[in-house]
GROMACS .gro file of C-alpha atoms in nm:
model
  341
    1MET     CA    1  -2.034   0.653   4.772
    2THR     CA    2  -1.700   0.620   4.605
    3ALA     CA    3  -1.530   0.980   4.546
    4ARG     CA    4  -1.433   0.994   4.166
    5ILE     CA    5  -1.253   1.242   3.946
    6VAL     CA    6  -1.366   1.207   3.591
    7LEU     CA    7  -1.116   1.311   3.319
    8LEU     CA    8  -1.357   1.414   3.018
    9VAL     CA    9  -1.139   1.407   2.692
   10THR     CA   10  -1.309   1.538   2.370
   11SER     CA   11  -1.206   1.566   2.008
   12PRO     CA   12  -1.088   1.927   1.933
   13ARG     CA   13  -1.178   1.859   1.572
   14LEU     CA   14  -1.562   1.830   1.617
   15PRO     CA   15  -1.792   2.148   1.703
   16ALA     CA   16  -1.790   2.251   2.065
   17GLY     CA   17  -2.079   2.095   2.251
   18LEU     CA   18  -2.098   1.776   2.037
   19LEU     CA   19  -2.076   1.531   2.333
   20THR     CA   20  -2.236   1.175   2.424
   21SER     CA   21  -2.521   1.178   2.655
   22ALA     CA   22  -2.320   1.021   2.904
   23ALA     CA   23  -2.077   1.317   2.893
   24TRP     CA   24  -2.354   1.575   2.928
   25ASP     CA   25  -2.507   1.383   3.197
   26VAL     CA   26  -2.175   1.401   3.415
   27VAL     CA   27  -2.116   1.761   3.342
   28ARG     CA   28  -2.458   1.866   3.425
   29GLN     CA   29  -2.477   1.684   3.731
   30ASN     CA   30  -2.139   1.753   3.887
   31PRO     CA   31  -1.899   2.059   3.916
   32VAL     CA   32  -1.663   2.094   3.624
   33LEU     CA   33  -1.287   2.223   3.637
   34THR     CA   34  -1.079   2.292   3.345
   35GLY     CA   35  -0.726   2.474   3.258
   36ALA     CA   36  -0.835   2.748   3.027
   37GLU     CA   37  -1.140   2.912   2.861
   38SER     CA   38  -1.255   2.755   2.526
   39GLU     CA   39  -1.534   2.711   2.288
   40LEU     CA   40  -1.626   2.392   2.467
   41VAL     CA   41  -1.629   2.554   2.796
   42THR     CA   42  -1.856   2.806   2.678
   43ALA     CA   43  -2.092   2.552   2.528
   44VAL     CA   44  -2.095   2.355   2.877
   45ARG     CA   45  -2.174   2.664   3.051
   46GLN     CA   46  -2.452   2.764   2.815
   47ALA     CA   47  -2.598   2.423   2.879
   48GLY     CA   48  -2.632   2.505   3.258
   49ALA     CA   49  -2.327   2.354   3.393
   50GLU     CA   50  -2.098   2.503   3.656
   51VAL     CA   51  -1.727   2.543   3.499
   52THR     CA   52  -1.440   2.667   3.717
   53VAL     CA   53  -1.101   2.758   3.543
   54VAL     CA   54  -0.793   2.654   3.720
   55ASP     CA   55  -0.507   2.889   3.726
   56GLY     CA   56  -0.205   2.682   3.783
   57PRO     CA   57  -0.155   2.322   3.896
   58ALA     CA   58  -0.469   2.144   3.898
   59THR     CA   59  -0.437   1.831   4.109
   60GLN     CA   60  -0.487   1.975   4.444
   61PRO     CA   61  -0.774   2.183   4.342
   62LEU     CA   62  -0.929   1.874   4.208
   63LEU     CA   63  -0.886   1.684   4.527
   64ASP     CA   64  -1.023   1.945   4.720
   65ALA     CA   65  -1.333   1.953   4.507
   66VAL     CA   66  -1.373   1.573   4.511
   67ALA     CA   67  -1.334   1.580   4.898
   68THR     CA   68  -1.645   1.838   4.898
   69HIS     CA   69  -1.872   1.694   4.627
   70GLY     CA   70  -1.774   1.348   4.594
   71THR     CA   71  -1.769   1.357   4.208
   72VAL     CA   72  -1.571   1.612   4.000
   73VAL     CA   73  -1.511   1.658   3.633
   74TRP     CA   74  -1.195   1.769   3.483
   75LEU     CA   75  -1.263   1.893   3.126
   76ALA     CA   76  -0.941   1.835   2.939
   77GLY     CA   77  -0.782   2.060   2.681
   78PRO     CA   78  -0.731   1.985   2.316
   79ALA     CA   79  -0.410   1.777   2.383
   80GLY     CA   80  -0.592   1.561   2.648
   81ASP     CA   81  -0.391   1.690   2.943
   82GLU     CA   82  -0.180   1.373   2.966
   83ALA     CA   83   0.062   1.528   3.206
   84LEU     CA   84  -0.220   1.617   3.472
   85ALA     CA   85  -0.354   1.262   3.424
   86ARG     CA   86   0.000   1.109   3.496
   87GLU     CA   87   0.046   1.343   3.812
   88LEU     CA   88  -0.297   1.260   3.931
   89GLY     CA   89  -0.260   0.883   3.870
   90LEU     CA   90   0.068   0.875   4.074
   91ARG     CA   91  -0.108   1.081   4.365
   92LEU     CA   92  -0.413   0.842   4.370
   93ALA     CA   93  -0.183   0.528   4.360
   94ARG     CA   94   0.021   0.658   4.688
   95GLN     CA   95  -0.322   0.756   4.844
   96PRO     CA   96  -0.586   0.535   4.697
   97GLY     CA   97  -0.832   0.637   4.951
   98LEU     CA   98  -0.860   0.992   4.810
   99ALA     CA   99  -1.075   0.912   4.500
  100GLU     CA  100  -1.089   0.688   4.201
  101MET     CA  101  -0.994   0.824   3.858
  102GLU     CA  102  -1.220   0.741   3.561
  103LEU     CA  103  -1.149   0.845   3.187
  104MET     CA  104  -1.434   0.917   2.987
  105TYR     CA  105  -1.451   0.998   2.612
  106GLY     CA  106  -1.713   1.265   2.548
  107SER     CA  107  -1.646   1.249   2.187
  108TRP     CA  108  -1.412   1.077   1.942
  109ASP     CA  109  -1.210   1.182   1.624
  110PRO     CA  110  -1.413   1.079   1.324
  111PRO     CA  111  -1.206   0.896   1.054
  112GLY     CA  112  -1.013   1.135   0.850
  113ALA     CA  113  -0.987   1.385   1.146
  114ARG     CA  114  -0.609   1.446   1.123
  115LEU     CA  115  -0.680   1.577   0.752
  116LEU     CA  116  -0.820   1.872   0.948
  117ASP     CA  117  -0.484   1.926   1.128
  118ALA     CA  118  -0.295   1.903   0.817
  119VAL     CA  119  -0.518   2.170   0.658
  120ALA     CA  120  -0.469   2.396   0.979
  121VAL     CA  121  -0.098   2.350   0.983
  122MET     CA  122  -0.048   2.437   0.593
  123ASP     CA  123  -0.282   2.755   0.654
  124ARG     CA  124  -0.038   2.861   0.932
  125LEU     CA  125   0.266   2.782   0.725
  126ALA     CA  126   0.129   2.961   0.399
  127SER     CA  127  -0.033   3.281   0.611
  128PRO     CA  128   0.156   3.590   0.677
  129GLY     CA  129   0.437   3.524   0.949
  130GLY     CA  130   0.450   3.158   0.830
  131ASP     CA  131   0.709   2.991   0.625
  132PRO     CA  132   0.853   3.249   0.357
  133TRP     CA  133   0.950   2.940   0.110
  134LYS     CA  134   0.591   2.806   0.087
  135ARG     CA  135   0.436   3.167   0.064
  136ALA     CA  136   0.672   3.219  -0.246
  137GLN     CA  137   0.569   2.929  -0.453
  138THR     CA  138   0.304   2.895  -0.725
  139HIS     CA  139   0.128   2.607  -0.873
  140ARG     CA  140   0.398   2.613  -1.169
  141SER     CA  141   0.691   2.618  -0.900
  142LEU     CA  142   0.545   2.316  -0.740
  143ALA     CA  143   0.496   2.112  -1.026
  144GLY     CA  144   0.825   1.935  -1.029
  145TYR     CA  145   0.778   1.845  -0.654
  146LEU     CA  146   0.433   1.686  -0.720
  147LEU     CA  147   0.592   1.477  -0.976
  148GLU     CA  148   0.900   1.386  -0.767
  149GLU     CA  149   0.662   1.282  -0.466
  150SER     CA  150   0.440   1.081  -0.692
  151TYR     CA  151   0.737   0.864  -0.799
  152GLU     CA  152   0.877   0.816  -0.464
  153ALA     CA  153   0.531   0.684  -0.391
  154TYR     CA  154   0.555   0.451  -0.682
  155ASP     CA  155   0.908   0.342  -0.576
  156ALA     CA  156   0.757   0.247  -0.236
  157ILE     CA  157   0.487   0.045  -0.406
  158SER     CA  158   0.729  -0.127  -0.627
  159ALA     CA  159   0.937  -0.226  -0.347
  160ASP     CA  160   0.631  -0.351  -0.152
  161ASP     CA  161   0.740  -0.111   0.138
  162THR     CA  162   0.411  -0.017   0.312
  163ASP     CA  163   0.569   0.190   0.581
  164ALA     CA  164   0.767   0.384   0.307
  165LEU     CA  165   0.443   0.415   0.117
  166ARG     CA  166   0.249   0.566   0.399
  167GLU     CA  167   0.513   0.830   0.423
  168GLU     CA  168   0.540   0.901   0.072
  169LEU     CA  169   0.166   0.956   0.040
  170GLY     CA  170   0.208   1.210   0.319
  171ASP     CA  171   0.448   1.396   0.104
  172VAL     CA  172   0.183   1.382  -0.198
  173LEU     CA  173  -0.080   1.505   0.046
  174LEU     CA  174   0.146   1.792   0.147
  175GLN     CA  175   0.163   1.896  -0.218
  176VAL     CA  176  -0.230   1.874  -0.247
  177VAL     CA  177  -0.285   2.085   0.058
  178LEU     CA  178  -0.018   2.338  -0.036
  179HIS     CA  179  -0.166   2.386  -0.401
  180ALA     CA  180  -0.536   2.430  -0.234
  181ARG     CA  181  -0.396   2.684  -0.003
  182LEU     CA  182  -0.198   2.871  -0.256
  183ALA     CA  183  -0.539   2.869  -0.464
  184GLU     CA  184  -0.714   3.070  -0.176
  185GLU     CA  185  -0.482   3.376  -0.299
  186LEU     CA  186  -0.582   3.372  -0.646
  187PRO     CA  187  -0.807   3.648  -0.793
  188GLU     CA  188  -1.171   3.615  -0.666
  189ASP     CA  189  -1.294   3.476  -0.979
  190GLU     CA  190  -1.041   3.195  -0.995
  191ARG     CA  191  -0.978   3.100  -0.635
  192TRP     CA  192  -1.098   2.766  -0.468
  193THR     CA  193  -1.035   2.572  -0.150
  194ILE     CA  194  -0.944   2.237  -0.019
  195ASP     CA  195  -1.311   2.182   0.049
  196ASP     CA  196  -1.382   2.253  -0.332
  197VAL     CA  197  -1.112   1.985  -0.421
  198ALA     CA  198  -1.269   1.747  -0.155
  199GLY     CA  199  -1.630   1.818  -0.256
  200GLY     CA  200  -1.549   1.768  -0.626
  201LEU     CA  201  -1.404   1.437  -0.549
  202VAL     CA  202  -1.701   1.316  -0.350
  203ASP     CA  203  -1.940   1.429  -0.595
  204LYS     CA  204  -1.736   1.233  -0.880
  205MET     CA  205  -1.722   0.912  -0.680
  206ILE     CA  206  -2.099   0.902  -0.593
  207ARG     CA  207  -2.187   0.981  -0.984
  208ARG     CA  208  -1.934   0.728  -1.101
  209ASN     CA  209  -2.032   0.456  -0.849
  210PRO     CA  210  -2.418   0.430  -0.898
  211HIS     CA  211  -2.398   0.042  -0.813
  212VAL     CA  212  -2.312   0.146  -0.462
  213PHE     CA  213  -2.487   0.487  -0.418
  214ALA     CA  214  -2.784   0.480  -0.632
  215GLY     CA  215  -2.903   0.107  -0.626
  216ALA     CA  216  -2.809   0.028  -0.981
  217GLU     CA  217  -2.706  -0.336  -1.071
  218ALA     CA  218  -2.330  -0.391  -1.007
  219GLY     CA  219  -2.283  -0.662  -1.260
  220THR     CA  220  -1.927  -0.790  -1.357
  221LEU     CA  221  -1.603  -0.590  -1.306
  222GLU     CA  222  -1.618  -0.532  -1.673
  223ASP     CA  223  -1.982  -0.383  -1.663
  224ILE     CA  224  -1.865  -0.156  -1.364
  225THR     CA  225  -1.567  -0.033  -1.561
  226GLU     CA  226  -1.743   0.033  -1.879
  227ASN     CA  227  -2.016   0.202  -1.671
  228TRP     CA  228  -1.756   0.416  -1.499
  229GLU     CA  229  -1.621   0.514  -1.868
  230ARG     CA  230  -1.971   0.574  -2.005
  231ILE     CA  231  -2.042   0.820  -1.710
  232LYS     CA  232  -1.704   0.982  -1.748
  233ARG     CA  233  -1.770   1.057  -2.128
  234ALA     CA  234  -2.105   1.208  -2.056
  235GLU     CA  235  -1.941   1.434  -1.792
  236LYS     CA  236  -1.662   1.542  -2.006
  237ALA     CA  237  -1.814   1.569  -2.342
  238ARG     CA  238  -1.485   1.498  -2.513
  239ASP     CA  239  -1.435   1.530  -2.879
  240SER     CA  240  -1.166   1.248  -2.886
  241VAL     CA  241  -1.097   0.931  -2.716
  242LEU     CA  242  -0.732   1.079  -2.642
  243ASP     CA  243  -0.873   1.391  -2.470
  244GLY     CA  244  -0.758   1.366  -2.104
  245VAL     CA  245  -0.450   1.182  -2.168
  246ALA     CA  246  -0.177   1.321  -1.953
  247LEU     CA  247   0.094   1.414  -2.234
  248SER     CA  248   0.352   1.491  -1.976
  249GLN     CA  249   0.401   1.137  -1.872
  250PRO     CA  250   0.709   0.945  -1.982
  251ALA     CA  251   0.695   0.863  -2.343
  252LEU     CA  252   0.692   0.499  -2.302
  253ALA     CA  253   0.372   0.508  -2.053
  254LEU     CA  254   0.220   0.780  -2.310
  255ALA     CA  255   0.244   0.525  -2.594
  256ALA     CA  256   0.089   0.246  -2.398
  257GLN     CA  257  -0.184   0.478  -2.273
  258ILE     CA  258  -0.275   0.599  -2.627
  259LEU     CA  259  -0.274   0.248  -2.777
  260LYS     CA  260  -0.502   0.145  -2.480
  261ARG     CA  261  -0.764   0.439  -2.536
  262ALA     CA  262  -0.783   0.354  -2.912
  263ALA     CA  263  -0.828  -0.017  -2.841
  264ARG     CA  264  -1.105   0.080  -2.591
  265ARG     CA  265  -1.300   0.242  -2.857
  266GLY     CA  266  -1.216  -0.021  -3.142
  267ILE     CA  267  -1.009   0.249  -3.348
  268GLU     CA  268  -0.742   0.053  -3.545
  269VAL     CA  269  -0.467   0.255  -3.672
  270PRO     CA  270  -0.140   0.076  -3.746
  271PRO     CA  271   0.173   0.222  -3.608
  272PRO     CA  272   0.428   0.356  -3.829
  273LEU     CA  273   0.656   0.119  -3.988
  274ALA     CA  274   1.018   0.200  -3.882
  275ALA     CA  275   1.157   0.116  -4.236
  276THR     CA  276   0.958   0.393  -4.397
  277GLN     CA  277   1.088   0.680  -4.179
  278VAL     CA  278   1.328   0.920  -4.315
  279ASP     CA  279   1.565   0.964  -4.033
  280ALA     CA  280   1.737   0.773  -3.757
  281GLU     CA  281   1.539   0.917  -3.458
  282ALA     CA  282   1.206   0.858  -3.650
  283ARG     CA  283   1.314   0.509  -3.715
  284LEU     CA  284   1.397   0.435  -3.362
  285GLY     CA  285   1.069   0.620  -3.238
  286ALA     CA  286   0.859   0.385  -3.470
  287SER     CA  287   1.058   0.080  -3.359
  288LEU     CA  288   0.992   0.151  -2.996
  289LEU     CA  289   0.615   0.222  -3.054
  290ALA     CA  290   0.591  -0.110  -3.206
  291THR     CA  291   0.758  -0.264  -2.920
  292VAL     CA  292   0.501  -0.085  -2.685
  293ALA     CA  293   0.242  -0.218  -2.920
  294ALA     CA  294   0.360  -0.582  -2.909
  295ALA     CA  295   0.400  -0.550  -2.514
  296ARG     CA  296   0.029  -0.462  -2.504
  297GLU     CA  297  -0.081  -0.737  -2.706
  298ALA     CA  298   0.117  -0.976  -2.476
  299GLY     CA  299  -0.040  -0.821  -2.167
  300ILE     CA  300   0.284  -0.682  -2.045
  301ASP     CA  301   0.321  -0.336  -1.896
  302PRO     CA  302   0.616  -0.191  -2.114
  303GLU     CA  303   0.703   0.079  -1.847
  304ALA     CA  304   0.737  -0.179  -1.591
  305ALA     CA  305   0.940  -0.403  -1.806
  306LEU     CA  306   1.189  -0.149  -1.906
  307ARG     CA  307   1.213  -0.033  -1.549
  308ARG     CA  308   1.274  -0.398  -1.422
  309ALA     CA  309   1.547  -0.438  -1.700
  310THR     CA  310   1.701  -0.098  -1.629
  311LEU     CA  311   1.728  -0.171  -1.260
  312ALA     CA  312   1.888  -0.495  -1.330
  313TYR     CA  313   2.146  -0.335  -1.552
  314ALA     CA  314   2.198  -0.054  -1.303
  315GLU     CA  315   2.284  -0.336  -1.036
  316ALA     CA  316   2.527  -0.496  -1.291
  317ILE     CA  317   2.696  -0.146  -1.318
  318ARG     CA  318   2.736  -0.133  -0.939
  319THR     CA  319   2.877  -0.473  -0.945
  320ALA     CA  320   3.134  -0.380  -1.200
  321GLU     CA  321   3.237  -0.071  -1.011
  322SER     CA  322   3.328  -0.259  -0.715
  323PRO     CA  323   3.699  -0.360  -0.711
  324PRO     CA  324   3.749  -0.719  -0.682
  325ALA     CA  325   3.826  -0.854  -0.329
  326GLU     CA  326   4.203  -0.884  -0.276
  327SER     CA  327   4.323  -1.225  -0.182
  328PRO     CA  328   4.523  -1.237   0.157
  329PRO     CA  329   4.900  -1.273   0.103
  330ALA     CA  330   5.003  -1.621   0.124
  331GLU     CA  331   5.175  -1.710   0.460
  332THR     CA  332   5.532  -1.821   0.450
  333PRO     CA  333   5.544  -2.173   0.615
  334THR     CA  334   5.758  -2.141   0.952
  335PRO     CA  335   6.054  -2.392   0.947
  336GLU     CA  336   6.036  -2.674   1.178
  337PRO     CA  337   6.295  -2.670   1.443
  338PRO     CA  338   6.555  -2.944   1.409
  339ASP     CA  339   6.489  -3.284   1.577
  340PRO     CA  340   6.676  -3.269   1.907
  341ARG     CA  341   6.742  -3.635   1.915
   0.00000   0.00000   0.00000
């Protein structure tokens, strides 16, 4: 029978003891070694397995155990014990007759598992002994950063730079996690957690997508959108079609959003005429609003259109700032030597 060392790797983000049946079989049937006590070690012992904690380098104890028992299990720590795996692999490559090494996954990280790491890291940073700057922040002091990070994510989308988008969304997520951590410090009747944020989002997605979660007929995309809006209106019980519009967004986008909301409900209120306004600012504002309305009728996003034109203008300014390239001085022709003939 071939001697083997089983490196059992598990996800530290799942509850201790949540292992595959194959993993439970191997730890119950063979001696188990590990580098430190942990909740997983406790769970394995409670299931009747023998676990020995190795104090110091583990390669030789593993080889000694496999020589005695034929098969031995190394229960890896949360980081996977890659250094031990490399050292053991090199030793067995030099002396292949000692044992074979097998990597076994007792559990895997579920999708989204690294979000748990983000929450844990933020908790460490925002707790006593962590980062003084983060501990000093408030929801209000962070408001500008949330807006800035969102704009940077928008820029990455506009540039079709998916690598940058991944990074910028991480910065947006940082703001979400930090706001949630700060909310845990609010008075008891006001506080909430990141689980409340995620739970509210999950409930909302399920409620507003009955064609996915409740067996409702999907219909067309227009039907799905209208159903979403109907459910949303029932949830919010708003008095006006404009309730919920973000008033702090840029004025051009705000105008487009208000016009869209009004049209969605069939409300026709003509924009003010520029000529009827009493001062220059009001006339300009009315003219801009009329331009936004015309853009909407043409199916053009006015915010994107102005951004495109402004960026092109900025590029023209950069070009104008650059000094013209100097022409190299003309070379003086070298006189030909006299003909010696």
